[in-house]
Coordinates of N, CA and C in Angstrom, one line a residue:
M98 N 203.3 104.4 44.3 CA 202.0 105.2 44.3 C 201.6 105.4 42.8
I99 N 200.4 105.3 42.5 CA 199.9 105.5 41.2 C 199.0 106.7 41.3
D100 N 199.1 107.6 40.3 CA 198.3 108.8 40.2 C 198.1 109.1 38.7
I101 N 197.0 108.8 38.2 CA 196.8 108.9 36.7 C 195.4 109.6 36.5
K102 N 195.3 110.2 35.3 CA 194.1 110.8 34.8 C 193.9 110.2 33.4
Y103 N 192.6 109.9 33.0 CA 192.3 109.3 31.7 C 190.8 109.6 31.4
I104 N 190.5 109.3 30.2 CA 189.1 109.5 29.7 C 188.5 108.1 29.4
L105 N 187.3 107.9 30.0 CA 186.6 106.6 29.7 C 185.6 106.8 28.6
K106 N 185.6 105.9 27.6 CA 184.7 105.9 26.5 C 183.7 104.7 26.6
E107 N 182.6 104.8 25.8 CA 181.6 103.7 25.9 C 182.2 102.4 25.6
K108 N 183.2 102.3 24.6 CA 183.8 101.0 24.3 C 184.6 100.4 25.5
D109 N 185.1 101.3 26.4 CA 185.8 100.8 27.5 C 184.9 100.1 28.5
F110 N 183.7 100.6 28.7 CA 182.7 100.0 29.6 C 182.3 98.7 28.9
L111 N 182.1 98.7 27.6 CA 181.7 97.4 26.9 C 182.7 96.4 27.0
Q112 N 184.0 96.7 26.8 CA 185.1 95.7 26.9 C 185.2 95.2 28.3
A113 N 185.0 96.0 29.3 CA 185.1 95.5 30.7 C 184.1 94.5 31.0
N114 N 182.8 94.8 30.5 CA 181.7 93.8 30.8 C 181.9 92.5 30.0
L115 N 182.3 92.6 28.8 CA 182.5 91.4 27.9 C 183.7 90.6 28.5
Y116 N 184.7 91.3 28.9 CA 185.9 90.6 29.5 C 185.5 89.7 30.7
H117 N 184.8 90.4 31.6 CA 184.5 89.6 32.8 C 183.4 88.6 32.6
F118 N 182.5 88.8 31.7 CA 181.5 87.8 31.3 C 182.1 86.6 30.7
K119 N 183.1 86.8 29.8 CA 183.7 85.7 29.2 C 184.7 84.9 30.1
N120 N 185.4 85.7 30.9 CA 186.4 85.1 31.8 C 185.8 84.3 33.0
E121 N 184.6 84.7 33.3 CA 183.9 84.0 34.4 C 183.3 82.6 33.9
G122 N 183.4 82.4 32.6 CA 183.0 81.1 32.0 C 181.5 81.1 31.7
K123 N 180.8 82.2 31.9 CA 179.4 82.2 31.7 C 179.0 82.1 30.2
L124 N 179.8 82.7 29.3 CA 179.6 82.7 27.9 C 179.7 81.2 27.4
K125 N 180.7 80.5 27.8 CA 180.9 79.2 27.3 C 179.7 78.3 27.8
Q126 N 179.3 78.4 29.0 CA 178.2 77.7 29.5 C 176.9 77.9 28.8
I127 N 176.6 79.2 28.5 CA 175.4 79.5 27.8 C 175.4 79.0 26.4
I128 N 176.6 79.1 25.7 CA 176.7 78.6 24.3 C 176.5 77.1 24.3
L129 N 177.1 76.4 25.2 CA 176.9 74.9 25.3 C 175.4 74.5 25.6
K130 N 174.8 75.2 26.6 CA 173.5 74.9 27.0 C 172.5 75.1 25.8
T131 N 172.6 76.2 25.2 CA 171.7 76.5 24.1 C 171.9 75.6 22.9
W132 N 173.2 75.3 22.6 CA 173.5 74.3 21.5 C 172.9 73.0 21.8
F133 N 173.1 72.5 23.1 CA 172.5 71.2 23.4 C 171.0 71.2 23.3
A134 N 170.4 72.3 23.7 CA 168.9 72.4 23.5 C 168.5 72.3 22.1
Y135 N 169.2 73.0 21.2 CA 168.9 72.9 19.7 C 169.2 71.5 19.3
L136 N 170.3 70.9 19.7 CA 170.6 69.5 19.3 C 169.5 68.6 19.7
F137 N 169.0 68.7 21.0 CA 168.0 67.8 21.5 C 166.7 67.9 20.7
I138 N 166.3 69.2 20.6 CA 165.0 69.4 19.9 C 165.0 68.9 18.4
I139 N 166.0 69.3 17.7 CA 166.1 69.0 16.3 C 166.3 67.4 16.2
S140 N 167.1 66.8 17.0 CA 167.3 65.4 17.0 C 166.0 64.6 17.2
M141 N 165.2 65.1 18.1 CA 163.8 64.5 18.4 C 163.0 64.7 17.1
L142 N 163.0 65.8 16.5 CA 162.2 66.0 15.3 C 162.7 65.1 14.1
I143 N 164.1 65.0 14.0 CA 164.6 64.1 13.0 C 164.2 62.6 13.3
A144 N 164.3 62.2 14.5 CA 163.9 60.8 14.9 C 162.4 60.6 14.5
F145 N 161.6 61.6 14.8 CA 160.1 61.5 14.5 C 159.9 61.4 13.0
L146 N 160.7 62.2 12.2 CA 160.5 62.2 10.8 C 161.1 60.9 10.2
L147 N 162.1 60.3 10.7 CA 162.6 59.0 10.3 C 161.6 57.9 10.6
W148 N 161.0 58.0 11.7 CA 160.0 57.0 12.1 C 158.8 57.1 11.1
K149 N 158.5 58.3 10.6 CA 157.4 58.5 9.7 C 157.8 58.3 8.2
D150 N 159.1 57.9 8.0 CA 159.7 57.7 6.7 C 159.7 59.0 5.8
E151 N 159.9 60.1 6.5 CA 160.1 61.4 5.8 C 161.6 61.7 5.7
M152 N 162.3 61.0 4.9 CA 163.7 61.1 4.7 C 164.2 62.5 4.3
L153 N 163.5 63.1 3.3 CA 163.9 64.4 2.8 C 163.8 65.5 3.9
M154 N 162.7 65.5 4.7 CA 162.6 66.5 5.8 C 163.6 66.2 6.9
A155 N 163.9 64.9 7.2 CA 164.9 64.6 8.2 C 166.3 65.1 7.7
L156 N 166.6 64.9 6.4 CA 167.9 65.4 5.9 C 167.9 66.9 5.9
I157 N 166.8 67.6 5.6 CA 166.8 69.1 5.7 C 167.1 69.5 7.1
L158 N 166.4 68.9 8.1 CA 166.6 69.3 9.5 C 168.0 69.0 9.9
F159 N 168.6 67.9 9.4 CA 170.0 67.6 9.8 C 170.9 68.7 9.2
C160 N 170.7 69.2 8.0 CA 171.5 70.2 7.5 C 171.3 71.5 8.3
I161 N 170.1 71.8 8.7 CA 169.8 73.0 9.6 C 170.6 72.8 10.9
L162 N 170.7 71.7 11.4 CA 171.4 71.4 12.7 C 172.9 71.7 12.4
L163 N 173.4 71.3 11.3 CA 174.8 71.5 11.0 C 175.1 73.1 10.9
I164 N 174.2 73.7 10.2 CA 174.3 75.2 10.0 C 174.3 75.9 11.4
I165 N 173.3 75.5 12.2 CA 173.2 76.1 13.6 C 174.5 75.8 14.3
S166 N 175.0 74.6 14.3 CA 176.2 74.3 15.0 C 177.4 75.1 14.5
F167 N 177.5 75.4 13.3 CA 178.6 76.2 12.7 C 178.5 77.6 13.1
F168 N 177.3 78.2 13.1 CA 177.2 79.7 13.4 C 176.7 80.0 14.8
H169 N 176.4 79.1 15.6 CA 175.8 79.3 16.9 C 176.7 80.2 17.8
S170 N 178.0 79.9 17.9 CA 178.9 80.6 18.8 C 179.0 82.1 18.4
G171 N 179.2 82.4 17.2 CA 179.2 83.7 16.7 C 178.0 84.5 16.9
R172 N 176.8 83.8 16.7 CA 175.5 84.5 16.9 C 175.3 84.8 18.4
M173 N 175.7 83.9 19.3 CA 175.6 84.2 20.7 C 176.5 85.3 21.1
K174 N 177.7 85.4 20.6 CA 178.6 86.5 20.9 C 178.0 87.8 20.5
R175 N 177.5 87.9 19.3 CA 176.8 89.1 18.8 C 175.6 89.5 19.7
H176 N 174.9 88.5 20.1 CA 173.7 88.7 21.0 C 174.2 89.4 22.3
Y177 N 175.3 88.9 22.9 CA 175.7 89.5 24.1 C 176.4 90.8 24.0
I178 N 177.0 91.1 22.8 CA 177.5 92.4 22.6 C 176.3 93.4 22.6
H179 N 175.3 93.1 21.9 CA 174.1 93.9 21.8 C 173.5 94.0 23.2
H180 N 173.4 93.0 24.0 CA 172.9 93.0 25.3 C 173.6 93.9 26.2
Y181 N 175.0 93.8 26.2 CA 175.8 94.7 27.1 C 175.8 96.1 26.6
K182 N 175.6 96.3 25.3 CA 175.5 97.7 24.9 C 174.3 98.4 25.5
K183 N 173.2 97.6 25.6 CA 172.0 98.2 26.2 C 172.3 98.4 27.7
L184 N 172.9 97.5 28.4 CA 173.2 97.6 29.8 C 174.1 98.8 30.2
I185 N 175.1 99.0 29.4 CA 176.0 100.1 29.7 C 175.4 101.5 29.5
K186 N 174.3 101.6 28.9 CA 173.6 102.9 28.7 C 173.4 103.5 30.0
A187 N 173.3 102.7 31.1 CA 173.1 103.3 32.5 C 174.3 104.1 32.9
Y188 N 175.5 103.9 32.2 CA 176.7 104.7 32.6 C 176.9 105.8 31.6
E189 N 176.0 106.1 30.8 CA 176.1 107.1 29.7 C 176.7 108.4 30.2
S190 N 176.3 108.8 31.4 CA 176.8 110.1 31.9 C 178.3 110.1 32.2
R191 N 178.9 108.9 32.2 CA 180.3 108.8 32.5 C 181.1 108.7 31.3
F192 N 180.5 108.5 30.1 CA 181.2 108.4 28.8 C 181.9 109.7 28.5
D193 N 183.2 109.6 28.0 CA 184.0 110.7 27.5 C 184.2 111.7 28.6
K194 N 184.3 111.2 29.8 CA 184.6 112.1 31.0 C 185.9 111.7 31.6
E195 N 186.6 112.7 32.3 CA 187.9 112.4 32.9 C 187.7 111.6 34.2
V196 N 188.6 110.7 34.4 CA 188.7 109.9 35.6 C 190.0 110.1 36.3
R197 N 190.1 110.2 37.6 CA 191.4 110.3 38.3 C 191.5 109.1 39.2
L198 N 192.6 108.4 39.1 CA 192.8 107.2 40.0 C 194.1 107.4 40.7
K199 N 194.0 107.3 42.0 CA 195.2 107.3 42.9 C 195.2 106.1 43.7
I200 N 196.4 105.5 43.8 CA 196.5 104.3 44.6 C 197.8 104.5 45.5
N201 N 197.6 104.4 46.8 CA 198.7 104.6 47.7 C 198.8 103.2 48.5
D202 N 199.6 103.2 49.6 CA 199.9 102.0 50.3 C 198.7 101.3 50.9
S203 N 197.6 102.1 51.1 CA 196.4 101.4 51.8 C 195.1 101.6 51.1
H204 N 195.0 102.6 50.2 CA 193.7 103.0 49.6 C 193.8 103.1 48.1
L205 N 192.7 102.9 47.5 CA 192.5 103.3 46.1 C 191.4 104.4 46.1
H206 N 191.8 105.5 45.5 CA 190.9 106.7 45.5 C 190.5 106.9 44.0
Y207 N 189.2 106.9 43.7 CA 188.7 107.0 42.4 C 187.7 108.2 42.3
E208 N 188.0 109.1 41.3 CA 187.2 110.3 41.1 C 186.7 110.3 39.7
S209 N 185.4 110.5 39.5 CA 184.8 110.6 38.2 C 183.5 111.5 38.4
V210 N 182.8 111.7 37.3 CA 181.6 112.5 37.4 C 180.5 111.8 38.2
A211 N 180.7 110.5 38.4 CA 179.8 109.8 39.3 C 180.0 110.0 40.7
G212 N 181.2 110.6 41.0 CA 181.5 110.8 42.4 C 182.9 110.4 42.8
Q213 N 183.2 110.3 44.1 CA 184.5 109.9 44.6 C 184.3 108.6 45.4
S214 N 185.3 107.8 45.4 CA 185.2 106.6 46.3 C 186.6 106.3 46.8
D215 N 186.7 106.0 48.1 CA 187.9 105.5 48.7 C 187.7 104.1 49.1
V216 N 188.6 103.2 48.6 CA 188.4 101.8 48.9 C 189.7 101.3 49.4
F217 N 189.6 100.5 50.5 CA 190.8 99.8 51.0 C 191.3 98.9 49.9
L218 N 192.6 98.7 49.8 CA 193.3 97.8 48.9 C 192.8 96.4 49.1
S219 N 192.4 96.0 50.2 CA 191.9 94.7 50.5 C 190.7 94.3 49.7
Q220 N 190.0 95.4 49.2 CA 188.7 95.2 48.4 C 189.0 94.7 47.0
I221 N 190.3 94.8 46.6 CA 190.7 94.4 45.2 C 190.7 92.9 45.2
S222 N 189.9 92.3 44.2 CA 189.8 90.9 44.1 C 190.7 90.3 42.9
S223 N 191.0 91.2 41.9 CA 191.9 90.7 40.9 C 192.4 91.9 40.0
L224 N 193.5 91.7 39.4 CA 194.1 92.7 38.5 C 194.3 92.0 37.2
S225 N 193.8 92.6 36.1 CA 193.9 92.0 34.8 C 194.4 93.0 33.7
E226 N 195.1 92.5 32.7 CA 195.5 93.3 31.6 C 195.2 92.6 30.3
T227 N 194.6 93.4 29.4 CA 194.3 92.9 28.0 C 195.2 93.8 27.1
E228 N 195.0 93.6 25.9 CA 195.8 94.3 24.9 C 195.5 95.8 25.0
N229 N 194.3 96.2 25.3 CA 193.9 97.6 25.3 C 193.5 98.2 26.7
H230 N 193.4 97.4 27.7 CA 192.9 97.8 29.0 C 193.6 97.2 30.2
F231 N 193.5 97.9 31.3 CA 193.8 97.3 32.6 C 192.5 97.3 33.4
F232 N 192.2 96.2 34.1 CA 191.0 96.1 34.9 C 191.4 95.8 36.3
I233 N 190.9 96.6 37.2 CA 191.1 96.4 38.7 C 189.7 96.0 39.2
K234 N 189.5 94.7 39.4 CA 188.2 94.2 39.9 C 188.1 94.3 41.4
L235 N 187.2 95.1 41.8 CA 186.9 95.3 43.2 C 185.7 94.4 43.6
K236 N 185.4 94.2 44.8 CA 184.3 93.4 45.2 C 183.0 93.9 44.8
I237 N 182.9 95.3 44.6 CA 181.6 95.9 44.2 C 181.6 96.4 42.8
E238 N 182.7 96.7 42.2 CA 182.7 97.2 40.8 C 184.1 97.0 40.2
T239 N 184.3 97.5 39.0 CA 185.5 97.3 38.3 C 186.1 98.7 37.9
V240 N 187.3 98.9 38.2 CA 188.0 100.1 37.7 C 188.6 99.8 36.3
I241 N 188.2 100.6 35.3 CA 188.7 100.4 34.0 C 189.7 101.4 33.7
I242 N 190.9 101.0 33.1 CA 191.9 101.9 32.7 C 192.3 101.6 31.3
P243 N 191.8 102.4 30.4 CA 192.2 102.2 28.9 C 193.7 102.6 28.7
K244 N 194.4 101.8 28.0 CA 195.8 102.1 27.8 C 196.0 103.3 26.9
A245 N 195.0 103.5 26.0 CA 195.1 104.7 25.1 C 195.2 106.0 25.8
G246 N 194.7 106.1 27.0 CA 194.7 107.3 27.7 C 195.9 107.5 28.7
I247 N 196.8 106.6 28.7 CA 197.9 106.6 29.7 C 199.2 106.9 29.0
E248 N 200.0 107.8 29.6 CA 201.3 108.3 29.0 C 202.3 107.2 29.1
N249 N 202.5 106.6 30.3 CA 203.6 105.6 30.5 C 202.9 104.3 30.9
V250 N 202.5 103.5 29.9 CA 201.8 102.2 30.1 C 202.7 101.2 30.8
N251 N 204.0 101.1 30.4 CA 204.9 100.2 31.1 C 205.1 100.4 32.5
R252 N 205.2 101.7 32.9 CA 205.3 102.0 34.3 C 204.1 101.6 35.1
L253 N 202.9 101.9 34.5 CA 201.7 101.6 35.2 C 201.6 100.0 35.3
R254 N 201.9 99.3 34.3 CA 201.9 97.8 34.3 C 202.8 97.4 35.5
D255 N 204.0 97.9 35.6 CA 204.9 97.5 36.6 C 204.4 97.8 38.0
D256 N 203.7 99.0 38.2 CA 203.1 99.4 39.4 C 202.0 98.4 39.8
L257 N 201.1 98.1 38.8 CA 200.0 97.1 39.1 C 200.5 95.7 39.4
I258 N 201.6 95.3 38.7 CA 202.2 94.0 39.1 C 202.7 94.0 40.5
S259 N 203.4 95.1 40.8 CA 203.9 95.2 42.2 C 202.8 95.3 43.2
L260 N 201.7 96.0 42.9 CA 200.5 96.0 43.8 C 199.9 94.6 44.0
A261 N 199.8 93.9 42.9 CA 199.3 92.5 42.9 C 200.1 91.6 43.8
R262 N 201.4 91.8 43.7 CA 202.4 91.0 44.5 C 202.2 91.4 46.0
N263 N 202.1 92.6 46.3 CA 202.0 93.1 47.7 C 200.7 92.6 48.3
L264 N 199.6 92.5 47.5 CA 198.3 92.0 48.0 C 198.1 90.5 47.9
N265 N 199.1 89.8 47.4 CA 199.1 88.4 47.2 C 198.0 88.0 46.2
L266 N 197.8 88.7 45.2 CA 196.9 88.4 44.1 C 197.6 88.1 42.8
N267 N 196.9 87.3 42.0 CA 197.5 87.0 40.7 C 197.2 88.2 39.8
Y268 N 198.2 88.4 38.9 CA 198.1 89.5 37.9 C 197.8 88.7 36.6
H269 N 196.6 88.9 36.1 CA 196.2 88.1 34.9 C 196.6 88.9 33.6
E270 N 197.5 88.4 32.9 CA 198.0 89.1 31.7 C 197.3 88.3 30.5
D271 N 196.3 88.9 29.9 CA 195.5 88.3 28.8 C 195.7 89.2 27.6
L272 N 196.9 89.4 27.1 CA 197.2 90.3 26.0 C 196.6 89.8 24.7
S273 N 196.3 88.5 24.6 CA 195.7 88.0 23.3 C 194.2 87.8 23.5
W274 N 193.6 88.3 24.5 CA 192.2 88.2 24.7 C 191.4 88.8 23.6
K275 N 190.4 88.1 23.1 CA 189.5 88.6 22.1 C 188.1 88.2 22.4
W276 N 187.2 89.0 22.1 CA 185.8 88.7 22.4 C 185.4 87.7 21.3

């Protein structure tokens, strides 16, 4: 049985959203699609300039393409950090507030300023751990557990691994995960 109290901060909500966005593969798809779009458009412009014998402009556009290719991934990551910071403002009333999480043999009970919820353990779709957080992904939301607010992290990790084993779920240990 797990029975813990902790405080959720804005950065915890941000990290949960970024973690799931990146791990679902959406970030990589978006980066590749936008890079291919830049590549296609600039390549067409370069081809047109070469056809018109504008070598200098074609060379300048080629250099711009190289610069875009080099910085594109970082720019997209910064864009999505900014995007998710705006989205999590909807949870502002839950920032810096205490949360209580109880897990027994059949239910997960979650109490916060947003209310209480009792969920059957069968609603858990995945359990993940990063360097600073535990994430219990439910079918409708995610339970965020920052390690900084937990007294005995190793015991909680063992309990969550045991829970994953009992529910026949994989326990994702992404301790080196970085945005």
